[in-house]
Structures are given as C-alpha cells and as structure tokens.
Amino acid sequence: MAEDEFAPSGLNPTSAFLMLTVLEKDGISQKEIGQSLHLKPSTITRLIESLQAKGLLSSRQEGRMSLIYATDRGREMESQIHECWQKLRQRYNTILNSQDDELSLQLNEVSNRLESAE
C-alpha cells in the first residue's frame, strides 16, 4: 500500500522518509540519519547513493564525516513527499476508521517523545 502511494514520487517510503530527514536538517551526517531512521549504516549508504543518482541529494566530506544535503531538485520534491504521506494516512484512515486515525496520531506523538528522550 505504501509503495503504491509513493510511486508517483519515484521514491519508496524509506527513501522518502530519508529525504524528509535531510530536508529537516540540511547538512545532517549519515550517522544521524541512521539513528533517526533506525537503519544500518550500509542501508543508509545504499539509500543515499540511490538518491544522489537521482539528483536529489549531495554529500560533502568533513574529516571522517559525510554530510548530506538536499539539492534544489530534492527540495522541490518536499511538498510531493508530504502529499504522498498524507494520501497514505488517508488510506489507512479509511481502512481503520477515523477513531483509529486519532490513535495512530497519538502513538506517533509518543514515539517522537521517546526518540527525543534518547
């Protein structure tokens, strides 16, 4: 279902979330991306390389750190990515009904608080 909603953007849901992470903090390190997305470094590297090949991200080495930046083309996709997330949420809402959507939002808020506490 998620793959279907993100197909118009040309991204899979994980790549879209990575893009939003970079758009939120341009110049973020690969390590920070991995911590934010809870993915292995090798997976992050693969995703970044794929997004660089599409012209959506660029990277710059600073010492041993690789900092990741959104390109102009990547920044232009932000609204489309948010739209895909919204459509996915609406599909889930239709399946689960509106009460469950409120629960989903509350669970997301709790998850964000827990991540902030780390």
XYZ file of C-alpha atoms in Angstrom:
118
model
C 0.000 0.000 0.000
C 2.775 2.453 0.935
C 4.696 1.618 -2.234
C 1.587 2.437 -4.300
C 1.134 5.847 -2.675
C 4.779 6.802 -3.190
C 5.021 5.547 -6.778
C 4.161 8.983 -8.253
C 7.179 10.493 -6.469
C 9.551 7.861 -7.834
C 10.627 7.063 -4.254
C 9.960 4.187 -1.933
C 8.657 5.088 1.554
C 12.055 4.635 3.230
C 13.790 6.896 0.717
C 11.017 9.460 1.148
C 11.461 9.439 4.916
C 15.222 9.829 4.464
C 14.576 12.812 2.181
C 12.351 14.413 4.833
C 15.047 13.821 7.435
C 17.615 15.634 5.281
C 15.161 18.411 4.405
C 14.543 18.934 8.109
C 18.272 19.249 8.826
C 20.325 20.050 5.751
C 23.943 19.013 6.297
C 23.000 16.071 8.513
C 25.574 13.321 8.998
C 24.984 9.792 7.793
C 25.274 8.646 11.398
C 22.464 10.987 12.457
C 20.294 9.748 9.595
C 20.894 6.165 10.683
C 19.973 6.997 14.266
C 16.850 8.838 13.168
C 15.648 6.096 10.825
C 16.937 3.169 12.926
C 18.709 1.647 9.928
C 22.124 0.076 9.489
C 24.923 2.238 8.054
C 25.157 0.049 4.938
C 21.435 0.554 4.269
C 21.753 4.315 4.749
C 24.703 4.407 2.352
C 22.739 2.495 -0.308
C 19.714 4.782 0.052
C 21.844 7.931 -0.127
C 23.698 6.684 -3.204
C 20.374 5.952 -4.894
C 19.047 9.433 -4.066
C 22.308 11.019 -5.251
C 21.970 9.168 -8.560
C 18.505 10.728 -8.923
C 19.977 14.160 -8.265
C 18.050 14.659 -5.013
C 20.937 14.608 -2.527
C 24.584 15.591 -2.453
C 27.275 14.824 0.089
C 30.378 16.553 1.352
C 33.194 15.062 3.399
C 34.241 16.883 6.545
C 37.032 14.908 8.088
C 35.681 11.426 8.604
C 32.063 12.530 8.446
C 29.930 12.580 5.351
C 27.374 15.383 5.478
C 24.245 15.054 3.393
C 22.439 17.942 1.702
C 19.276 18.200 -0.363
C 19.805 19.526 -3.863
C 17.450 22.102 -5.380
C 15.689 19.240 -7.122
C 15.377 17.410 -3.786
C 13.917 20.478 -2.073
C 11.389 20.805 -4.880
C 10.070 17.328 -4.007
C 9.231 18.168 -0.393
C 5.575 19.026 -0.992
C 5.080 15.946 -3.176
C 6.572 13.716 -0.466
C 4.283 15.249 2.168
C 1.334 14.736 -0.177
C 2.222 11.046 -0.580
C 2.398 10.629 3.211
C -0.988 12.338 3.564
C -2.586 10.066 0.957
C -1.145 7.003 2.691
C -2.518 8.205 6.012
C -5.910 8.747 4.421
C -5.870 5.206 3.035
C -5.045 3.830 6.471
C -7.763 6.012 7.941
C -10.309 4.589 5.507
C -9.339 1.061 6.457
C -9.142 1.622 10.207
C -11.878 4.320 10.541
C -11.407 7.814 11.921
C -11.171 6.808 15.614
C -8.176 4.650 14.901
C -6.562 7.537 12.997
C -6.575 9.586 16.208
C -4.937 6.648 17.999
C -2.329 6.465 15.231
C -1.510 10.160 15.667
C -1.196 9.712 19.436
C 1.110 6.714 19.007
C 3.251 8.721 16.605
C 3.487 11.529 19.163
C 4.509 9.074 21.897
C 7.136 7.570 19.569
C 8.552 11.040 18.850
C 8.768 11.810 22.573
C 10.580 8.566 23.260
C 13.078 9.247 20.478
C 13.690 12.750 21.849
C 14.423 11.309 25.286
C 17.244 9.103 23.963
